[in-house]
XYZ file of C-alpha atoms in Angstrom:
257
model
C -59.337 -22.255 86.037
C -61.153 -20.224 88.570
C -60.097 -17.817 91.558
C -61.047 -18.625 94.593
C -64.116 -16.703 96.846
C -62.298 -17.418 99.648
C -59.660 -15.365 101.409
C -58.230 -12.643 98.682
C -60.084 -10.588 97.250
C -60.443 -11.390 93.401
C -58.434 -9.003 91.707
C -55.745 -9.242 94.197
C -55.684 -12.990 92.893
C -55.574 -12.083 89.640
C -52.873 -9.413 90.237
C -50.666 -11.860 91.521
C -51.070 -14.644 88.742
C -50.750 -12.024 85.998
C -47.733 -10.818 87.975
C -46.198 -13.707 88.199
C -46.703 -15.059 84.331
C -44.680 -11.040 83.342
C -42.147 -12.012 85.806
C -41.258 -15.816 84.885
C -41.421 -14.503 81.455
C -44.616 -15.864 79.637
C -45.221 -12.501 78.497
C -42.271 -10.415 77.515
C -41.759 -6.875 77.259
C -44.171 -5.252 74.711
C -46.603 -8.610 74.715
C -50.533 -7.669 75.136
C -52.577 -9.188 78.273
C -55.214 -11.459 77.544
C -58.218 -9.430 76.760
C -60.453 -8.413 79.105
C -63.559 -10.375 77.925
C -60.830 -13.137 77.977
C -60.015 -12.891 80.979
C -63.774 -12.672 82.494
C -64.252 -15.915 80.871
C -61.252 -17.486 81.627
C -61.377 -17.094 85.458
C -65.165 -16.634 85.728
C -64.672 -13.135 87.176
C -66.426 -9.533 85.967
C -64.955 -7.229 84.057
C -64.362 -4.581 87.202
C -62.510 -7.365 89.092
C -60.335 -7.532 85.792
C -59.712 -3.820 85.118
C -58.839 -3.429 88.963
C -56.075 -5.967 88.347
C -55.318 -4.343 85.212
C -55.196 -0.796 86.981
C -52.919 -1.961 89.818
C -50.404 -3.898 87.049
C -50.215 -0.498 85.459
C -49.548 1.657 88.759
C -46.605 -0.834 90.099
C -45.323 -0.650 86.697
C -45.803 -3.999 84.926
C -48.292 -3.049 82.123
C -49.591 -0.240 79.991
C -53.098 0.129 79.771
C -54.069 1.645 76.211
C -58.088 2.944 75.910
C -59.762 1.063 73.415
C -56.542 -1.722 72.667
C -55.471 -3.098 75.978
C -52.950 -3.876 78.447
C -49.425 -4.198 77.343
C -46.438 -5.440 79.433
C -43.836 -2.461 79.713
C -39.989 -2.965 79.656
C -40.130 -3.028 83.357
C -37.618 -6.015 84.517
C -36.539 -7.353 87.819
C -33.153 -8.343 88.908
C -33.140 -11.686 90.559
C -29.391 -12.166 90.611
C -27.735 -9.671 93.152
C -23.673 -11.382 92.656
C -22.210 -14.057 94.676
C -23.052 -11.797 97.875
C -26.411 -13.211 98.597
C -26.794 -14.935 101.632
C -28.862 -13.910 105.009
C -25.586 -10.938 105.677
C -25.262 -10.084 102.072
C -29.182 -9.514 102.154
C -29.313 -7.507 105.080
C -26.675 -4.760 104.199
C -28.551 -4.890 100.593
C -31.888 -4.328 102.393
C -30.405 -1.255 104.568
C -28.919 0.417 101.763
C -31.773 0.274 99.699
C -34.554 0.575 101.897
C -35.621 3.530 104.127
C -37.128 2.498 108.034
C -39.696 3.966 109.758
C -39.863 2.729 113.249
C -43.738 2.390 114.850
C -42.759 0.569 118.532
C -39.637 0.517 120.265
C -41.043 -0.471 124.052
C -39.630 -2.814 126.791
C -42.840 -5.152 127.051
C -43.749 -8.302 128.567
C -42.924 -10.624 126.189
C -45.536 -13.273 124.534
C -44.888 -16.902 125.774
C -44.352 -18.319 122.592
C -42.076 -16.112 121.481
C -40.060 -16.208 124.881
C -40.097 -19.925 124.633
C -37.623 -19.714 121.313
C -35.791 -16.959 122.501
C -34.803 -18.921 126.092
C -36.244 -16.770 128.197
C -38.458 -16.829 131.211
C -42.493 -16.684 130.866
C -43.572 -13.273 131.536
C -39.657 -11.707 131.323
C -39.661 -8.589 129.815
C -37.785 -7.894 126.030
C -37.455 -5.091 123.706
C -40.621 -5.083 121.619
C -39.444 -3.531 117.711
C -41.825 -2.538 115.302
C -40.310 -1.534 111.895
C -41.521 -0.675 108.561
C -39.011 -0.458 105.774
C -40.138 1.264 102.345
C -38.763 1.028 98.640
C -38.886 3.876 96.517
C -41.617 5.221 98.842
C -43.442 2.415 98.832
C -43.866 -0.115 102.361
C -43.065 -3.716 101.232
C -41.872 -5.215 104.779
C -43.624 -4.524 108.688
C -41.000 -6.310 111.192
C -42.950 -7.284 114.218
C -39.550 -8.065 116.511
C -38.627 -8.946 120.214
C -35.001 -9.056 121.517
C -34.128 -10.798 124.966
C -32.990 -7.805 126.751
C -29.461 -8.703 127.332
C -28.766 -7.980 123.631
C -31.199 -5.074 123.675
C -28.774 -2.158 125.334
C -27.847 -0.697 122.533
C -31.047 -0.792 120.408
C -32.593 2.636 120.263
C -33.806 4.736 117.718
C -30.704 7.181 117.508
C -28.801 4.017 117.104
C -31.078 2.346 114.404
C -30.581 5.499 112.064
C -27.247 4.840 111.813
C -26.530 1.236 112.291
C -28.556 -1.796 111.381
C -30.135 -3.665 114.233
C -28.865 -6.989 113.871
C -24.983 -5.161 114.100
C -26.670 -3.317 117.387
C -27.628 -6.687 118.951
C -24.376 -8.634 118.567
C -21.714 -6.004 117.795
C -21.292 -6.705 113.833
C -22.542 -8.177 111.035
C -19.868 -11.521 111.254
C -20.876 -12.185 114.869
C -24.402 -13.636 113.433
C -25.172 -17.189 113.730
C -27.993 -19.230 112.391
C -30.876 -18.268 111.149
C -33.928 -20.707 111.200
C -37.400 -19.175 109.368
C -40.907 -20.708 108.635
C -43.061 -18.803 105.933
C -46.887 -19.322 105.554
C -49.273 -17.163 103.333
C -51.715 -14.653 105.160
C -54.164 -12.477 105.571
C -53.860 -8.853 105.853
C -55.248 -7.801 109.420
C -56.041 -4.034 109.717
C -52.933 -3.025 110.999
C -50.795 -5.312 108.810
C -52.876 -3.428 106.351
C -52.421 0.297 107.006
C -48.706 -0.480 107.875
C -48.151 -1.787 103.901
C -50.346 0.205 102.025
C -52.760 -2.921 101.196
C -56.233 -3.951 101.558
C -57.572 -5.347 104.628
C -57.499 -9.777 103.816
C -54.898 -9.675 101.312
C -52.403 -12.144 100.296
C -49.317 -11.627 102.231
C -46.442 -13.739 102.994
C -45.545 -14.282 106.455
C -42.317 -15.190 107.382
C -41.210 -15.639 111.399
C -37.531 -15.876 111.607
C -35.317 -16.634 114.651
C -31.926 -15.362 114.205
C -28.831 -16.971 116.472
C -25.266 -15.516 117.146
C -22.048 -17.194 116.666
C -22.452 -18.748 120.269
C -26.020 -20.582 119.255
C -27.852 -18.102 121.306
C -30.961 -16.461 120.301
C -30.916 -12.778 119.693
C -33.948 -11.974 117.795
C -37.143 -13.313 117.294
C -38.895 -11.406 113.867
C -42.242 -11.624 112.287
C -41.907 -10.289 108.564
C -44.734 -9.745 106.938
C -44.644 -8.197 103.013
C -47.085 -8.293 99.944
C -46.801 -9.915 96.633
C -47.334 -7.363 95.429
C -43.906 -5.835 95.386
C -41.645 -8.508 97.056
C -40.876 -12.105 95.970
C -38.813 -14.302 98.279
C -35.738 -16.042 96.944
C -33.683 -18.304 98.282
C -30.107 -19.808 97.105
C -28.578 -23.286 98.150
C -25.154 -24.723 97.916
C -24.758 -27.453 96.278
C -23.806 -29.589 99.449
C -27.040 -28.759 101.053
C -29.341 -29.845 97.853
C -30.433 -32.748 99.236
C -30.103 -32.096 102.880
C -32.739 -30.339 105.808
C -30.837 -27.229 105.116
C -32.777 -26.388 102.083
C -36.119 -26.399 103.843
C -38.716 -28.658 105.557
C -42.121 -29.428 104.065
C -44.324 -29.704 107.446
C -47.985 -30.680 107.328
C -50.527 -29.843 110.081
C -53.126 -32.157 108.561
C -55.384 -33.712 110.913
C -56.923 -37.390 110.820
């Protein structure tokens, strides 16, 4: 198997896949890492992509490096059960208590077309532009890029954010929220997707743009999420009556003849 040139850089690559193989449980708490000179070989890579993988493992907590023996996973785990209150309003009040915000943007702005076009409103009609990064244990793992059509906008502000969550500001509580469709594709970090997580410049992120309705069907919010694998996985759970129905998610392909 090789990594790919292309797009991410190398050890980024290799960060994830190692990542990924402690998480799913390949390697178990107190299992050595490949060796380095395996791992050059295995993925055709040097041995500085490899210890920069290695290094960043160690500083998010996944592995121990030892000098001289090698990298060891660490008893590090990650919850990915959170009770039976895990659904798009369970997830939100778990995100706000956990999370700290920082806000960058909160501006009335013209709003882009094709945004306006899922949100219902005119070309050129102005909505409240929201630009949010949320941290865990001082570290950024999400930058919300969101618009809000302005007649659900009055009571964003930023004294109100610090105390309530948004999506309670825009339609008046939590059970008032209606459906939520979202498409998620993999990205590049731009420079100030970047600086606003922490990252380098063209790595892997996930993108996610999400359109959340209320109870009436209309559209209140119109978010672009973006977050690195680095720290954040998403997860998704599906009742049993929507296994084999659109509900669970859509395969699209943009493939051209």
């Amino acid at each position: 198997m090789k990594l790919s040139a292309d797009g991410a850089l190398l050890h980024r690559q290799l960060y994830v896949l190692l990542k990924e193989q402690i998480v799913s449980g390949r390697y178990r708490p107190g299992d050595a890492l490949p060796t380095q000179e395996a791992l050059c070989r295995q993925f055709s890579i040097s041995r500085i992509t490899v210890r920069r993988a290695l290094s960043d493992l160690a500083d998010d907590g996944f592995v121990r490096n030892r000098q001289g023996v090698g990298a060891f996973v660490t008893a590090k785990t990650i919850d990915t059960k959170h009770g039976p209150d895990f659904g798009f309003i369970g997830d939100l009040r778990r995100t706000i208590k956990e999370t700290t915000m920082r806000i960058l943007a909160l501006e009335v702005e013209r709003c882009p077309r094709p945004i306006a076009a899922h949100l219902g409103i005119a070309d050129g009609e102005q909505a409240l532009h929201l630009v949010r990064v949320r941290s865990f244990e001082n570290k950024p793992v999400t930058l919300l890029d969101g618009w809000i059509p302005m007649p659900f906008a009055r009571a964003v502000t930023e004294a109100g954010l610090k105390t309530t969550s948004l999506h309670e500001l825009i339609a008046g509580s939590f059970e008032k929220l209606g459906g939520v469709a979202q498409e998620v594709n993999a990205a590049l970090a731009d420079p100030f997707v970047a600086r606003a997580l922490d990252i380098e410049i063209n790595s892997a992120t996930l993108k996610i743009d999400r359109l959340v309705h209320n109870r009436d069907g209309a559209p209140v919010h119109y978010v672009t999420v973006w977050t690195t694998p680095r720290r954040t996985r998403l997860v998704m759970e599906v009742s049993a009556d929507d296994i084999d129905g659109y509900n669970v998610g859509r395969l699209l392909h943009d493939v051209q003849k």
